[in-house]
Coordinates of C-alpha atoms in Angstrom, one line a residue:
X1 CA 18.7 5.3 12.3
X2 CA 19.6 6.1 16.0
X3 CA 17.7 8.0 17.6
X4 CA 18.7 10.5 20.2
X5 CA 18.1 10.5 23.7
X6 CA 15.7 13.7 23.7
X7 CA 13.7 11.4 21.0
X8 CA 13.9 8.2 22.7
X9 CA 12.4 10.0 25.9
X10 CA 9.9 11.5 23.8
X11 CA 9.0 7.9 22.3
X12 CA 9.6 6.5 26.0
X13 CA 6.6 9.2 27.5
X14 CA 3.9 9.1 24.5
X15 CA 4.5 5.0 24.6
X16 CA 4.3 4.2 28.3
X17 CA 0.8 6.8 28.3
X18 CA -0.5 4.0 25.8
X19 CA 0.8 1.1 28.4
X20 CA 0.1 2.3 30.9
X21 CA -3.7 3.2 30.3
X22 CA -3.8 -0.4 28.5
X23 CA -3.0 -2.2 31.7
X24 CA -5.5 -0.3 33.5
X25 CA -7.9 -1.7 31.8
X26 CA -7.1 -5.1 33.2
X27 CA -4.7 -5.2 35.3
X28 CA -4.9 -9.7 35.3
X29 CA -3.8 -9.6 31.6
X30 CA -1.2 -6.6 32.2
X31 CA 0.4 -9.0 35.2
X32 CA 0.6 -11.9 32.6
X33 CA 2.1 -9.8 30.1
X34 CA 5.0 -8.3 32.3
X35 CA 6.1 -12.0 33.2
X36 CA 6.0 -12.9 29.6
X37 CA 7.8 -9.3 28.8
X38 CA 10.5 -10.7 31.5
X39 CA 11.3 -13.8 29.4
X40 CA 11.3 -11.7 26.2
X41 CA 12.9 -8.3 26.9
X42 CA 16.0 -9.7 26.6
X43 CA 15.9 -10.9 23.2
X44 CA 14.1 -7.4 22.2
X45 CA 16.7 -5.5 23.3
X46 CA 19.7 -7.7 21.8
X47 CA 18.2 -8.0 18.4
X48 CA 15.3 -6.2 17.2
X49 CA 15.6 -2.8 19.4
X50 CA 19.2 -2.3 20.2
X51 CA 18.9 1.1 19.7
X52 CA 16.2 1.5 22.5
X53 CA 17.6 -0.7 24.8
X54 CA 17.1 1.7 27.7
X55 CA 13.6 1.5 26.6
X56 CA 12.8 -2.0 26.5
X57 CA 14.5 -2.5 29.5
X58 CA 11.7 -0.3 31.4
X59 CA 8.8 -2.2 29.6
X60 CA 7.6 -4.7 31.9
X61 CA 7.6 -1.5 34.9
X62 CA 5.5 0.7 32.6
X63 CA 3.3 -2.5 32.0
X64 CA 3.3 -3.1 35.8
X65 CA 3.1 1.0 36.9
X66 CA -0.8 0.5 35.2
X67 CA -1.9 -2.6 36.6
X68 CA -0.5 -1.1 40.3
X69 CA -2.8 2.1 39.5
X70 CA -5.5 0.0 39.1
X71 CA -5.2 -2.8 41.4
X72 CA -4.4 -0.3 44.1
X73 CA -5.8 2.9 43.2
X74 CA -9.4 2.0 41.3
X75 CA -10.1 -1.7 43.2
X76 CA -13.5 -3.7 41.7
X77 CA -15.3 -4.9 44.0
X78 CA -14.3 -8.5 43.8
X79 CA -10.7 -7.0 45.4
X80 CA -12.2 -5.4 47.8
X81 CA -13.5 -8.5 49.2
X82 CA -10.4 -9.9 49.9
X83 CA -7.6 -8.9 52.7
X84 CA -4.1 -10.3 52.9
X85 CA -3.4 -11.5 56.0
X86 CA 0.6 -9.8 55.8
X87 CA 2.9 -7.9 58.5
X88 CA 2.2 -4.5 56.8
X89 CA 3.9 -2.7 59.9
X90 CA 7.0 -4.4 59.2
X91 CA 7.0 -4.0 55.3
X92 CA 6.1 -0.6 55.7
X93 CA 8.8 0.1 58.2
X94 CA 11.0 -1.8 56.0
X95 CA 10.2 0.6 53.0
X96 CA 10.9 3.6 55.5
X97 CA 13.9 2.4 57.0
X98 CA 15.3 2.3 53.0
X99 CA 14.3 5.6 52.2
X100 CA 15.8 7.3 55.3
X101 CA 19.1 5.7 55.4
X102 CA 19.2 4.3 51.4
X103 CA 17.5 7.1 49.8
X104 CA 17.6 10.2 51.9
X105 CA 21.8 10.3 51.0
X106 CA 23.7 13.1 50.4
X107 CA 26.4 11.5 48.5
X108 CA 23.5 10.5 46.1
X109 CA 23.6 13.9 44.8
X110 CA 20.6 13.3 43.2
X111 CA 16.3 13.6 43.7
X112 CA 16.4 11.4 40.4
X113 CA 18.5 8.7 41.1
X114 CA 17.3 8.0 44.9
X115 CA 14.3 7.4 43.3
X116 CA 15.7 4.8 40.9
X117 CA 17.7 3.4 43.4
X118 CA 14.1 2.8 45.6
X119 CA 13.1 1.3 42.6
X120 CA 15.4 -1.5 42.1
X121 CA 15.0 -2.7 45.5
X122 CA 11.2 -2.0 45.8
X123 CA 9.2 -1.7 42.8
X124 CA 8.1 -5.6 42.5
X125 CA 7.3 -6.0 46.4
X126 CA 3.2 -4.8 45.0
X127 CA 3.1 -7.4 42.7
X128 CA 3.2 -10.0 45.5
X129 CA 0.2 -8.4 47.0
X130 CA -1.7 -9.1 43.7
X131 CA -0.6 -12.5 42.6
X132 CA -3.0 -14.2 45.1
X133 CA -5.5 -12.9 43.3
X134 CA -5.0 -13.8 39.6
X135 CA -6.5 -17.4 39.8
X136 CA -10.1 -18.3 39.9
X137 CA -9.3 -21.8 41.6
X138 CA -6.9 -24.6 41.1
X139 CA -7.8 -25.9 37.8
X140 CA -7.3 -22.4 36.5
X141 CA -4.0 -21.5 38.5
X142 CA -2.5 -25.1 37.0
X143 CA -3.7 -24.6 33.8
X144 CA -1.5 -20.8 33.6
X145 CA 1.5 -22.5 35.0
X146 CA 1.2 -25.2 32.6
X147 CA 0.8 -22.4 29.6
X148 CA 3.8 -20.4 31.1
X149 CA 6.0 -23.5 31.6
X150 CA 6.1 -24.4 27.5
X151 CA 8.3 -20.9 27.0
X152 CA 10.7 -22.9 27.7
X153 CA 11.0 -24.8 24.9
X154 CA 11.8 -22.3 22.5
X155 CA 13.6 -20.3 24.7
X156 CA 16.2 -23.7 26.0
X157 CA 16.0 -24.3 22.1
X158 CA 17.5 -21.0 21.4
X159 CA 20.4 -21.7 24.1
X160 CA 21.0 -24.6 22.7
X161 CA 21.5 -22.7 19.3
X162 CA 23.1 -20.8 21.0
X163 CA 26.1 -22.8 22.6
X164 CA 26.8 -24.9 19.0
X165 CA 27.1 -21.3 17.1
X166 CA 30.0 -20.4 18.7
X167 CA 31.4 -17.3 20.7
X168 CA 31.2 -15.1 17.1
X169 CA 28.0 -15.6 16.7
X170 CA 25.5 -12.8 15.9
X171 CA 23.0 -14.9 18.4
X172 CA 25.4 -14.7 21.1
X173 CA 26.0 -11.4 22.6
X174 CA 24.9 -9.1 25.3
X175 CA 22.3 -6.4 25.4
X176 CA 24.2 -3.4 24.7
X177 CA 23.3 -0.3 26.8
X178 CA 24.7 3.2 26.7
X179 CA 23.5 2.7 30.4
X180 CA 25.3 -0.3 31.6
X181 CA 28.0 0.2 29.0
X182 CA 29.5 -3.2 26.5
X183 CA 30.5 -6.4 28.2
X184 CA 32.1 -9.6 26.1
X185 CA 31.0 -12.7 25.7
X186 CA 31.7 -14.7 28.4
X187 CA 33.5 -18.3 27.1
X188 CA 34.1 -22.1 28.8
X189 CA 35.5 -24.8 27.3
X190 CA 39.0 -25.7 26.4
X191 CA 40.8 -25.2 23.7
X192 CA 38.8 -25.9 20.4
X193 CA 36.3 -26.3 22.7
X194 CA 35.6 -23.2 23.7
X195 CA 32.0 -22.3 24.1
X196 CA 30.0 -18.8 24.8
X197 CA 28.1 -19.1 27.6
X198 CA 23.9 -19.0 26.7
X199 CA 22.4 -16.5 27.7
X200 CA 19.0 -17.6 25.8
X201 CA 16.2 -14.5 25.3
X202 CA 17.9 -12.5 28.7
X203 CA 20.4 -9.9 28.3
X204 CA 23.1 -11.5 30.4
X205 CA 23.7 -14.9 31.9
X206 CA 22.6 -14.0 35.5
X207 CA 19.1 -13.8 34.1
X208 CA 18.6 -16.9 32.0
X209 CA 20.4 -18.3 35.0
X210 CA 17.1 -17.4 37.0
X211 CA 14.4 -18.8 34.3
X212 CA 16.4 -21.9 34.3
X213 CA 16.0 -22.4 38.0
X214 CA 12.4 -21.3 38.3
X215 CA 11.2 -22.6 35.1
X216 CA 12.6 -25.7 36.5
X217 CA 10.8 -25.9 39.8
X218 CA 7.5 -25.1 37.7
X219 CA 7.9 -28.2 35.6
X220 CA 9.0 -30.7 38.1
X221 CA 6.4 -29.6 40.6
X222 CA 3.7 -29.8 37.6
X223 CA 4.8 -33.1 37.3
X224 CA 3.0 -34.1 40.7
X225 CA -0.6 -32.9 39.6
X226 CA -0.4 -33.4 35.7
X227 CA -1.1 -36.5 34.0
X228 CA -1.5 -37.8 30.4
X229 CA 0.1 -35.8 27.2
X230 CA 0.8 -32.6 29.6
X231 CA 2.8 -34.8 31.9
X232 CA 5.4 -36.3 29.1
X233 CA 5.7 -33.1 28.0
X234 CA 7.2 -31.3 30.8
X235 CA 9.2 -35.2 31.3
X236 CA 10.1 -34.9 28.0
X237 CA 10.7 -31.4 26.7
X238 CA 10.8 -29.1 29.5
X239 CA 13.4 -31.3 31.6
X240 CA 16.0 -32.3 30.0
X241 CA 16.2 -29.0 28.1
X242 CA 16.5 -27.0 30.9
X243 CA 18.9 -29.2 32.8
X244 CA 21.3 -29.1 29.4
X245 CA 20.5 -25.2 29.2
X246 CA 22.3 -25.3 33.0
X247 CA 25.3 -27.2 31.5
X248 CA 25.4 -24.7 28.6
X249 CA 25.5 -21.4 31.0
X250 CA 28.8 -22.7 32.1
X251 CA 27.3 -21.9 35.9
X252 CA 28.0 -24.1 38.4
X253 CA 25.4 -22.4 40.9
X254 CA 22.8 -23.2 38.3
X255 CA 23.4 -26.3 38.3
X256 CA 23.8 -27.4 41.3
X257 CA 20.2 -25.3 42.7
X258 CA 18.8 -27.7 39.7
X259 CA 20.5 -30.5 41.1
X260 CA 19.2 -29.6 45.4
X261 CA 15.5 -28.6 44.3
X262 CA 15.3 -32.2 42.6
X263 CA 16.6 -34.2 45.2
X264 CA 14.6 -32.2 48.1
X265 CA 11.3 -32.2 45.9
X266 CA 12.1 -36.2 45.3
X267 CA 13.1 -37.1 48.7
X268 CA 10.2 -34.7 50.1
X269 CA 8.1 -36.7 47.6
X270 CA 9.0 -40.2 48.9
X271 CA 8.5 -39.5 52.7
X272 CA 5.1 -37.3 52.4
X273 CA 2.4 -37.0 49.6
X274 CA 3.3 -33.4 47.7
X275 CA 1.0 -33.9 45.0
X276 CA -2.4 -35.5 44.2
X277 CA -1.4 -37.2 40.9
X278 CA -0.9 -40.8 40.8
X279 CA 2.5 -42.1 40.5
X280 CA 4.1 -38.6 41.3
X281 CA 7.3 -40.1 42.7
X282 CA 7.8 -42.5 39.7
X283 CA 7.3 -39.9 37.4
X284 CA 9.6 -37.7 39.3
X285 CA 12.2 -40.6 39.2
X286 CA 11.7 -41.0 35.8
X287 CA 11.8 -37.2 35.2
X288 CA 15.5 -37.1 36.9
X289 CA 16.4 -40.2 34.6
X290 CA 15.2 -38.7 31.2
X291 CA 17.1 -34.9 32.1
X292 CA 20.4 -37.3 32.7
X293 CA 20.1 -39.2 30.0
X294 CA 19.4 -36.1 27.9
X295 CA 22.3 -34.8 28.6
X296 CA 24.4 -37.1 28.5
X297 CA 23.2 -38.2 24.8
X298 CA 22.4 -34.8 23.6
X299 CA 24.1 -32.2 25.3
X300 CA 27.7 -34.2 26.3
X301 CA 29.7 -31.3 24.7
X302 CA 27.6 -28.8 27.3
X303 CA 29.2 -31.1 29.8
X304 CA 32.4 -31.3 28.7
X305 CA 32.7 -27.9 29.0
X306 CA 31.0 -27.7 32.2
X307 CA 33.5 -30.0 33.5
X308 CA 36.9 -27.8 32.2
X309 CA 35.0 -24.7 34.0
X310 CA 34.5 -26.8 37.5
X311 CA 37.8 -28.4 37.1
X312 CA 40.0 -25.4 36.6
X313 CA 37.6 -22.7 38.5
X314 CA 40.0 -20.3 41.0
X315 CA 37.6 -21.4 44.0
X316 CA 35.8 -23.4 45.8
X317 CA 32.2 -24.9 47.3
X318 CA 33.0 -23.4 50.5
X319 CA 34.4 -19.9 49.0
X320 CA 31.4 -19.5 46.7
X321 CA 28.8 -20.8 49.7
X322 CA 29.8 -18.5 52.2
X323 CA 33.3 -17.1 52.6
X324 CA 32.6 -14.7 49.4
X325 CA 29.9 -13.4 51.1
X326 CA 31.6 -13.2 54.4
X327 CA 34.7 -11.5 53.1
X328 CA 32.3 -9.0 51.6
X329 CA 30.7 -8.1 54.3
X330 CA 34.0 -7.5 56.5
X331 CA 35.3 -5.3 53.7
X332 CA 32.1 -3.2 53.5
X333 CA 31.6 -2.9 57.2
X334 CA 34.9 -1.0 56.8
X335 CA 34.1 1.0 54.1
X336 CA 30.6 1.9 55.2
X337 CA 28.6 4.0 58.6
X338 CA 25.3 4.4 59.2
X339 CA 24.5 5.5 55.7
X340 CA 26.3 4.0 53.4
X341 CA 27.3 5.1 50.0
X342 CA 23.8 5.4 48.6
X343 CA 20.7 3.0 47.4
X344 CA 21.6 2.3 43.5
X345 CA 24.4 3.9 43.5
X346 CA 26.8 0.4 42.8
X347 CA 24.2 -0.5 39.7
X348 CA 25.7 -0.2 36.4
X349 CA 22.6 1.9 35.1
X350 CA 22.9 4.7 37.6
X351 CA 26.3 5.4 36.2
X352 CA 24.6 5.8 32.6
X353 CA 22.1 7.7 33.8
X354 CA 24.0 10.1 35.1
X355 CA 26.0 10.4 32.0
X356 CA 22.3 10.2 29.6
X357 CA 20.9 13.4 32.0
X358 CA 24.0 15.1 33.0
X359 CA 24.0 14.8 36.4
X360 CA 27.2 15.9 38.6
X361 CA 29.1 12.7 39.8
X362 CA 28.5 11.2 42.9
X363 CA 30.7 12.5 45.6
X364 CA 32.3 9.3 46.6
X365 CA 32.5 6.8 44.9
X366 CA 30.5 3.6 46.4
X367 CA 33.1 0.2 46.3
X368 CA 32.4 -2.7 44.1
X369 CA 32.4 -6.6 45.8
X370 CA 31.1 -9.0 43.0
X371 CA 28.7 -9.9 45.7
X372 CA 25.2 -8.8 46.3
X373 CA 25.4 -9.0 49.9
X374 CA 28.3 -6.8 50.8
X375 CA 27.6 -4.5 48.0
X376 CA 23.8 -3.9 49.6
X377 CA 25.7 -3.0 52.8
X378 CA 28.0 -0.7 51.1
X379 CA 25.2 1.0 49.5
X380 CA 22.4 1.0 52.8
X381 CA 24.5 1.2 55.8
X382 CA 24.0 -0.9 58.8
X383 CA 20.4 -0.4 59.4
X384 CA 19.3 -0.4 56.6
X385 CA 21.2 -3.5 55.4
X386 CA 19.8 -5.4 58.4
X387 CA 15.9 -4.5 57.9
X388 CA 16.4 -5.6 53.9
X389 CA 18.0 -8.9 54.8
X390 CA 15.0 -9.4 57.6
X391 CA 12.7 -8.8 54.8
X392 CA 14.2 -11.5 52.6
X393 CA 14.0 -13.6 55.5
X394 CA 10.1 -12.9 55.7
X395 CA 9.9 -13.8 52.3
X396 CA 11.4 -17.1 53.0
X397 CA 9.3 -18.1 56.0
X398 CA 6.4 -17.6 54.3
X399 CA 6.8 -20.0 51.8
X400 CA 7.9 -22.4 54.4
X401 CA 4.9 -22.0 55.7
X402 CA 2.9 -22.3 52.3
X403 CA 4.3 -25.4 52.3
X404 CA 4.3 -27.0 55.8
X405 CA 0.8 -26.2 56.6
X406 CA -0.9 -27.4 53.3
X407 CA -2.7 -30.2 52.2
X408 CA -1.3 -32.4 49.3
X409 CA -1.7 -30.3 46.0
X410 CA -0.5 -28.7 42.8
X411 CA 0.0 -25.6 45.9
X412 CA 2.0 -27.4 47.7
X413 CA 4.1 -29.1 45.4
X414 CA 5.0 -25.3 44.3
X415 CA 5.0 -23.8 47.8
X416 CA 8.0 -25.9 48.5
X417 CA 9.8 -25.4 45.4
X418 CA 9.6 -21.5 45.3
X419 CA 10.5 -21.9 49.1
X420 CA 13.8 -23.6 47.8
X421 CA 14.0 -20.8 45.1
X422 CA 14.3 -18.1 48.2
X423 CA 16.5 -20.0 49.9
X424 CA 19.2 -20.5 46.9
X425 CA 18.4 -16.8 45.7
X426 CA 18.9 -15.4 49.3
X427 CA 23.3 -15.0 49.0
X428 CA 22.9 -14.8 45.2
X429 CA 21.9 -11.7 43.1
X430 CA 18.3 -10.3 43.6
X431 CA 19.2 -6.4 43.4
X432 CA 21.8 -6.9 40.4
X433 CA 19.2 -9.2 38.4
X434 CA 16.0 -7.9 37.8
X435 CA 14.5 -11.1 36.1
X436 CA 15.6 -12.6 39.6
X437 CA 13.7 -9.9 41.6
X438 CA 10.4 -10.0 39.8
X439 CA 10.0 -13.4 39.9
X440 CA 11.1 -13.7 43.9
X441 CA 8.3 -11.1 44.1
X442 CA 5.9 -12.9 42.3
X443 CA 6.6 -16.2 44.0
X444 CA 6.6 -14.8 47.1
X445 CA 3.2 -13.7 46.2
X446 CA 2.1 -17.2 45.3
X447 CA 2.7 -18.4 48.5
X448 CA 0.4 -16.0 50.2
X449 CA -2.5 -17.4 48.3
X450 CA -3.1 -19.2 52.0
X451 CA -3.4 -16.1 53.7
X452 CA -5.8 -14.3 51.9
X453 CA -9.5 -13.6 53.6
X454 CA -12.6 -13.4 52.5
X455 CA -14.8 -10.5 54.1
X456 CA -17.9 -11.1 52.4
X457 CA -20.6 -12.8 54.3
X458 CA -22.9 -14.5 51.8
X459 CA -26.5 -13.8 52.2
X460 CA -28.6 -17.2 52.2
X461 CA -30.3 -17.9 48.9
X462 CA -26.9 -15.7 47.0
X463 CA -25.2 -16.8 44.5
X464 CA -22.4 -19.7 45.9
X465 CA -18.9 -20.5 44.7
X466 CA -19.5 -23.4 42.6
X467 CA -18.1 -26.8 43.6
X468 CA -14.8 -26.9 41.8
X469 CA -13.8 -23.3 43.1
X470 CA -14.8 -24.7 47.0
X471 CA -12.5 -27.9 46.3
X472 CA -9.9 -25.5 45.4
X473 CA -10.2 -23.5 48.4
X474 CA -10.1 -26.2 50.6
X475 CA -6.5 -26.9 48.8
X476 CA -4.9 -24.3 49.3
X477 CA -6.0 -23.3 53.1
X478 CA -3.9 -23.8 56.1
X479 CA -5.0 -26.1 58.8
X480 CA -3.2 -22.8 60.8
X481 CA -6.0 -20.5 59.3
X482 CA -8.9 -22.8 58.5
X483 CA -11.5 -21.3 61.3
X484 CA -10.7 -17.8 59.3
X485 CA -11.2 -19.3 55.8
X486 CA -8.4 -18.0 53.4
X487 CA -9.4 -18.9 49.7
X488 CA -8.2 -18.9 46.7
X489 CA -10.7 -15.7 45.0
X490 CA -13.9 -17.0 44.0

């Protein structure tokens, strides 16, 4: 039965009441569910609720929206104790410079939709302010990584089912929307070769695109800290399924960010010490060797196919590294003044919305690019273009600095992949692809687990941090911030 929009509101309110007042509750668990709910929603709204896609794709926000009413609104004391050592004056100016020149646009036409257009830039920015806080210590922060990393087993299994089932496949399709409208399966291959394009448990290929890159980074950086059962694991599942899940997306971005985080996390490896296990450059040797070999025994069609796409793509490594984003940016410097065209008003769900709701049409119509970077100019205007961009560049720094000024660990290992995640994610879709956004939030967040301060002074004879949680601390602090004593939370 399909339901109509007055009902799926209906179901939308009374259900995100429930969530919402369920994450409050804990806002810790309600964080791990939304990065679950990320891997999943996908695969929700392609096969089991089709007919609510709208409202599955808002899931993981409703889940969020409780934990940020907590974490924000109704701090335990154990938050409280902590400060993030962050340039709040600039992220604050960044957020106003967005609403004045994004939001604040006529041509929006539209309280509703300014408001959603805020959203898709800024709604995951909080979560980095509470990721430093999820972990009790080390042990604990490598032991959720570890737990989060084996989704993607099933979910590079289900690519590869995926990409042997052929285009016609029930398994492979696209989440329909009535708000970003109907879009074919994308093929590769040649001839009776032709493959669809996985797209695994996300709605399109951008996003499982994303997970392969970050789920990726997770594994091989585990690799450096793990040993025994845990570490053939990830060398022997995780790897060389999620290098043959690249092949099978048919992108050659993917691929090649698999391919540069590798090499810099191996090379970085065999100069300096990036992780405490024994053996972690072998085993990361020996990681690189068992994903190839993978591949090339189990996944050779996936490369075949791979190969047709590289070989007969319309463009090249200089094109898609910078003169896309360069002829973008010409043409919407053109296009575009001071204001732009509108925040949101280029993402395919703002078009549905207006159609869902009624509202009028915008009054001009904002230009499409096929590239994030010109399209966020067309969209902002100058200013506001410029203080985004600085923002991302903020983001970046700081996990450079995660990484440069920390002592051999699990932390580190990470600090420098998620740094190489920001800087292969900063010219690629973060706006467009909200599985990209959440987790450049959330690793963003990770990496200012070194700036975190504790404003407790312990009274002598008090209860101390036990000595695993103090070893853990000691990881993960800066020798730039060690006379202020950032911590993981104890």
């Amino acid at each position: 039965m399909k339901l109509s929009i007055s009902q799926m509101m209906t179901l939308g309110a009374f259900g995100a009441v429930v969530i919402i007042f369920l994450a409050m509750m804990n806002w810790r668990r309600a964080v791990h569910a939304a990065l679950i709910v990320a891997l999943l929603e996908g695969a929700i709204r392609k096969w089991v609720f089709p007919q609510g896609s709208e409202l599955v794709y808002f899931f993981k926000d409703i889940i969020l929206l409780g934990a940020y009413i907590k974490f924000f609104m109704f701090p335990d004391p154990d938050i409280r104790a902590w400060r993030l050592r962050i340039p709040g004056t600039f992220i604050a100016c960044v957020c106003i410079t967005l609403s004045v020149f994004g939001a604040a646009n006529v041509n929006i036409g539209s309280l509703l939709l300014a408001v959603y257009g805020l959203k898709i830039y800024l709604y995951y920015v909080p979560l980095a302010f509470m990721v430093p806080l999820l972990f009790r210590n080390e042990q604990h922060m490598t032991k959720l990584l570890f737990n989060y990393s084996l989704f993607a087993i099933p979910i590079c299994l289900l690519g590869v089912a995926q990409f042997f089932a052929g285009p016609d496949s029930p398994i492979n399709t696209y989440a329909t929307s009535d708000l970003a409208g109907v879009k074919d399966v994308a093929t590769f291959g040649a001839g009776a070769a032709v493959r669809a394009r996985i797209t695994g448990t996300f709605s399109y290929i951008g996003g499982h695109n994303v997970f392969v890159l970050v789920f990726f980074i997770i594994s091989i950086c585990l690799l450096t800290a793990m040993e025994g059962r845990k570490r053939m694991l990830l060398l022997f599942g995780n790897l060389p399924l999620l290098l043959g899940n690249a092949f099978m997306t048919g992108s050659r971005t993917a691929v090649f960010s698999l391919v540069a985080v590798g090499t810099l996390v191996g090379m970085t490896s065999a100069v300096s010490r990036v992780g405490r296990a024994k053996g972690s450059l072998f085993y990361l040797i020996m990681g690189f060797a068992v994903a190839s070999a993978g591949v090339g025994v189990f996944f050779k069609k996936a490369f075949d196919a791979f190969e047709v796409r590289r070989k007969t793509a319309g463009d090249t490594v200089q094109g898609r590294a910078y003169l896309h984003h360069l002829a973008a940016i010409r043409a919407a410097a053109e296009e575009v003044d001071l204001m732009g065209f509108g925040i949101g008003t280029s993402h395919p769900a703002a078009l549905g919305i207006r159609r869902a709701l009624k509202i009028a049409p915008i009054k001009k119509e904002c230009p499409y690019y096929d590239n994030e970077i010109g399209q966020c100019l067309a969209e902002l205007g100058w200013p506001a273009f410029i203080m985004w961009y600085a923002f991302r560049v903020m983001m970046l720094i700081h996990c450079f600095k995660a990484f440069s000024l920390t002592q051999p660990s699990i932390f580190r290992s990470l600090a420098l992949g998620f740094f190489c995640y920001h800087l292969l994610q900063l010219t690629n879709q973060m706006v467009l692809n909200h599985t990209a956004n959440i987790f450049l939030c959330a690793t963003w967040g990770f990496c200012l687990i070194p700036r975190m301060e504790n404003l407790v002074k312990r009274r002598p004879g008090s209860l101390q941090m036990s000595s695993h949680r103090e070893g853990a601390r000691r990881q993960c602090m800066t020798r730039e911030s060690r006379q202020q004593r950032p911590a993981l939370r104890g």
